Every structure is written in structure tokens, then in C-alpha cells.
CSV table of C-alpha atoms in Angstrom, one decimal:
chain,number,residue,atom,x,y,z
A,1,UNK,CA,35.3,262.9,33.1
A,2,UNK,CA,35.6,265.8,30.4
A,3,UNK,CA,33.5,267.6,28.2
A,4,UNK,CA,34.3,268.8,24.7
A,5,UNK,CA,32.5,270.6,22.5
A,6,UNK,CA,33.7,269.5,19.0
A,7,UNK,CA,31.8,270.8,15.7
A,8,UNK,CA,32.9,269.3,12.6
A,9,UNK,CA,30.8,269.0,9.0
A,10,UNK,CA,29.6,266.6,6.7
A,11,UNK,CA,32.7,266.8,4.7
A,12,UNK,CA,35.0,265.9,8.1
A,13,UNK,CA,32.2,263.2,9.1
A,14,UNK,CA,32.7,261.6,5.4
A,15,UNK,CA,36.8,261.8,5.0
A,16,UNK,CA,36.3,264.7,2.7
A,17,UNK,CA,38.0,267.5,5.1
A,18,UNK,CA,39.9,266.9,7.9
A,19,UNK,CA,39.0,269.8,10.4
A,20,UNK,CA,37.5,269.9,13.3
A,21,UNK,CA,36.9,272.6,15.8
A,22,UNK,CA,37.4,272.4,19.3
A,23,UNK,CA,35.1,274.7,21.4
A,24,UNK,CA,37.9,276.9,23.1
A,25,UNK,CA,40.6,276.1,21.0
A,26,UNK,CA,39.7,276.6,17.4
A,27,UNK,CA,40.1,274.5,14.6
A,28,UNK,CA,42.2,271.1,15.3
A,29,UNK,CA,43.1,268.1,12.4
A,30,UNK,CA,40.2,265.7,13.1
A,31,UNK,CA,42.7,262.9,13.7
A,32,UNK,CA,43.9,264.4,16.3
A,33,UNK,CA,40.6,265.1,17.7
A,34,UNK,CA,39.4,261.3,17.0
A,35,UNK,CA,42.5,260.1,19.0
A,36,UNK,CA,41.5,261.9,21.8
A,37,UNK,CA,38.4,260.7,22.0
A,38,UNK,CA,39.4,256.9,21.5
A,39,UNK,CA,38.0,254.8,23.9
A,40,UNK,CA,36.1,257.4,25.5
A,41,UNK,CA,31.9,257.6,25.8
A,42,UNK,CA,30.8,260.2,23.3
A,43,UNK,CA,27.6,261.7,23.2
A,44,UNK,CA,26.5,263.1,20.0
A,45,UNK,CA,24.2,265.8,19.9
A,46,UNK,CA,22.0,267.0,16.9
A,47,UNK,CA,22.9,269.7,14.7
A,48,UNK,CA,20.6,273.4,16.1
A,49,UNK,CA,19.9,275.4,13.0
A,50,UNK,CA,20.8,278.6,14.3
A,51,UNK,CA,18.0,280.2,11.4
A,52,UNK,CA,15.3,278.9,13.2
A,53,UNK,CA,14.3,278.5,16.4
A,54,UNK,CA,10.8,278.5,18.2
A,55,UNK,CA,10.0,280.8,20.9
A,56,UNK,CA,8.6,280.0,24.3
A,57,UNK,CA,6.3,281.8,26.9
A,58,UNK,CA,7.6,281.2,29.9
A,59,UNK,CA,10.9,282.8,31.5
A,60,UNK,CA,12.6,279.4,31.7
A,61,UNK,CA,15.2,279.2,28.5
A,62,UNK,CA,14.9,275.3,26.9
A,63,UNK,CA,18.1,273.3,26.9
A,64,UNK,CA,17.9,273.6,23.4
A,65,UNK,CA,17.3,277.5,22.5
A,66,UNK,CA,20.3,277.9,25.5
A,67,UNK,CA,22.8,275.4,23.2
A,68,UNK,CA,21.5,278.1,20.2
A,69,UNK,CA,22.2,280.9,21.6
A,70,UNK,CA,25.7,280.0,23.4
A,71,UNK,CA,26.6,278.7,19.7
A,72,UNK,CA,25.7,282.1,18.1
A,73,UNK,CA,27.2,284.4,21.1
A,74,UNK,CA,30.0,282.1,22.9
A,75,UNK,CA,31.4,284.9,25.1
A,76,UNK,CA,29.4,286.9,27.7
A,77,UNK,CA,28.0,290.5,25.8
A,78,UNK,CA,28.7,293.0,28.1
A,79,UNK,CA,30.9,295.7,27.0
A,80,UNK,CA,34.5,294.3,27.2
A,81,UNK,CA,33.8,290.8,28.7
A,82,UNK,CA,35.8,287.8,27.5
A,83,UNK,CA,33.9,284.7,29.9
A,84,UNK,CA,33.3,282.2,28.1
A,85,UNK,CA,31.7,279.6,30.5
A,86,UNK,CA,28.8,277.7,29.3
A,87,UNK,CA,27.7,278.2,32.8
A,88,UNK,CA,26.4,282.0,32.2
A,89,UNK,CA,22.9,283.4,32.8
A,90,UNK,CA,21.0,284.2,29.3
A,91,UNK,CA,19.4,287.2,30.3
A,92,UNK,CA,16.0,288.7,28.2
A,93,UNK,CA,17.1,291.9,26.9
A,94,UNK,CA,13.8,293.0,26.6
A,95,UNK,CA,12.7,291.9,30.4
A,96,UNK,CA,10.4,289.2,30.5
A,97,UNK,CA,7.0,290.1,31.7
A,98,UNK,CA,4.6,287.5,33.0
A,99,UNK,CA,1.7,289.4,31.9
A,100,UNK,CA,3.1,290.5,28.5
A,101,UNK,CA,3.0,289.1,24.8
A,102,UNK,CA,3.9,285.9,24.3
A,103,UNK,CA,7.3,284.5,22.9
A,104,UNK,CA,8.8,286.5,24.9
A,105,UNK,CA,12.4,283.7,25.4
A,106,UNK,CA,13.4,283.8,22.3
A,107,UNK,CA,16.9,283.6,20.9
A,108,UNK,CA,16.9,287.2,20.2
A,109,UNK,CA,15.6,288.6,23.3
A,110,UNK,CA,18.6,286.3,25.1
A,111,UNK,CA,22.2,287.3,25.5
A,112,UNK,CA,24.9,285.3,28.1
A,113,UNK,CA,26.2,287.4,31.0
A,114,UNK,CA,27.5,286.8,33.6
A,115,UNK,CA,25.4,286.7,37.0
A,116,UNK,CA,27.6,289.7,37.7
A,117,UNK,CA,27.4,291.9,34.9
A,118,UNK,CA,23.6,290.6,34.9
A,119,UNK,CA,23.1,292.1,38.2
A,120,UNK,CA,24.7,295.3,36.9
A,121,UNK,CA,22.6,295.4,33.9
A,122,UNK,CA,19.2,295.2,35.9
A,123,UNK,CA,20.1,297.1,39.0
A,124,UNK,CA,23.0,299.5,37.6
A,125,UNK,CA,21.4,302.0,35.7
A,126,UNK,CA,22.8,300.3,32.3
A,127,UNK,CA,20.6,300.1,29.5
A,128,UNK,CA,20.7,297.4,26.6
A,129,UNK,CA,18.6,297.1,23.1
A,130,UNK,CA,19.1,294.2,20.5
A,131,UNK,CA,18.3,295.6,17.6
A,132,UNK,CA,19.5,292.4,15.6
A,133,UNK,CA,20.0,289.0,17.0
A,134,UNK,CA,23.3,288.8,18.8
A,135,UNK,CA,24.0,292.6,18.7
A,136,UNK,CA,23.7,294.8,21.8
A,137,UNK,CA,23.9,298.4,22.2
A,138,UNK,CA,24.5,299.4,25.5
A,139,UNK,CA,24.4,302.7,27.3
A,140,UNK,CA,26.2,303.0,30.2
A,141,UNK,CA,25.2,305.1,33.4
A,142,UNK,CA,27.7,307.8,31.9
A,143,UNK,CA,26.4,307.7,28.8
A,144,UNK,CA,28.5,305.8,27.0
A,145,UNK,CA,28.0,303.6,23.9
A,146,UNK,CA,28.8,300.4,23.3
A,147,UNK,CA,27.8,297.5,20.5
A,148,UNK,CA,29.0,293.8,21.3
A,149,UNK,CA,28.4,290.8,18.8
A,150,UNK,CA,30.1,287.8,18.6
A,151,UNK,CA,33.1,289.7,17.4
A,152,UNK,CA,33.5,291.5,21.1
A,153,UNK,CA,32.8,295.1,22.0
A,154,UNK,CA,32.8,298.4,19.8
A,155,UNK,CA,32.5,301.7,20.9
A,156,UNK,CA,30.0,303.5,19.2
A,157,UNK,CA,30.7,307.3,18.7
A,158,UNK,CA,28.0,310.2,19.2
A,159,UNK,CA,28.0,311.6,15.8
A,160,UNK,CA,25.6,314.5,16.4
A,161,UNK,CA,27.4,317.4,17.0
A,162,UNK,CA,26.9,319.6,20.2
């Protein structure tokens, strides 16, 4: 058994276009994709309007708000990590607090890590804000500045002299 994550339009669906893309791999001609997948069991699942999305209140991250949030930020966010396992931790940026307000696990409160650089962000003195969803600043213990999007990782310069 495999899994692939194929995203393809109305246009593609309808013989209009003929591109899919392959989640990994980029954009492939859909015939191509539709010969692979010949004779196989597909599963289809429903489109996740990444412009809307409910938040929860408790700590757990729904299947659903987790397919959102690895659609919008494929690639683990911290600084200068290229994982891009489906298999990552979605970390709150904003730690989640039991006793705090609610909505809390919400697609821009959630970023994939890795469980290592997830453990580093909580217990090694790095400090992350998400000022917009799917963009992190980070601070390292040094002091250093970093911004990662879907894009990958920026430095971000001190501009204040002194």
C-alpha cells in the first residue's frame, strides 16, 4: 500500500487542464497521475478551505484543522528545517493553557515541528511569535532572528543601531 497526496482543480476534474500536483513532487500531467492510480483503491477526501477554519478548546488538534495546517505549512517551521513528514507534531505557538481562553488550537496558533526541534523550542531557551498565520519569528538563545513561512527561513536583521 501507498499513499499519495494528489491536489488537482475543477478544471483538471472536468478535462479542462491537465495538471495535477503530486504532494512531494510538484506538478505532474494528470494522465500520468490517473495511470498510476489505475486499478488502485482511492480515497477522496473533501476539499479544506484554508480561509476558514473553526477553533477548538481542547489541546487535541482535529484530523481535519491538522490536514489544514500541513496544506498551508508542508515543511516543519523551525529556522532552516526542510522535514516534510506528515508525521510532525503541530505545536501551539502560543502554549496551550488548560485554564486559559478558549480557541486556543487554532490554525494559527499551530505550526509542524518536528518532536526534536519541538523539544528545543519548549525547553531550549527559543522563543516563537506568529504574528500572521503561517509566519514565525523566532529568537534564538543567542539572539538571533529568524522568520519561516511556507517559503523556508529568512533572517531578519536588527535594524536599530547600537
Amino acid at each position: 500500500p501507498a499513499t499519495l497526496y494528489v491536489h488537482v482543480d475543477q478544471a483538471t476534474l472536468t478535462g479542462q487542464a491537465h495538471v495535477a500536483r503530486l504532494e512531494g513532487a510538484g506538478p505532474l500531467v494528470a494522465e500520468q497521475v490517473r495511470g498510476w492510480l489505475t486499478g488502485c483503491q482511492v480515497t477522496v477526501k473533501p476539499v479544506i478551505n484554508l480561509h476558514q477554519q473553526t477553533p477548538v478548546d481542547n489541546w487535541e488538534t482535529p484530523l481535519r484543522m491538522r490536514e489544514h495546517v500541513m496544506l498551508r505549512t508542508p515543511t516543519d517551521q523551525f529556522p532552516y528545517s526542510s522535514c516534510n513528514s506528515r508525521h510532525m507534531d503541530l505545536d501551539h505557538t502560543t502554549p496551550f493553557d488548560p485554564t486559559g481562553p478558549p480557541g486556543q488550537t487554532r490554525p494559527d496558533n499551530l505550526a509542524p515541528l518536528t518532536r526534536h526541534h519541538h523539544r528545543v523550542k519548549t525547553h531550549g531557551g527559543w522563543r516563537v511569535a506568529q504574528p500572521f498565520n503561517g509566519v514565525l519569528v523566532w529568537r534564538s538563545p543567542h539572539g538571533h532572528h529568524y522568520l519561516t513561512d511556507h517559503t523556508g527561513t529568512q533572517t531578519a536583521h536588527d535594524t536599530c543601531p547600537g
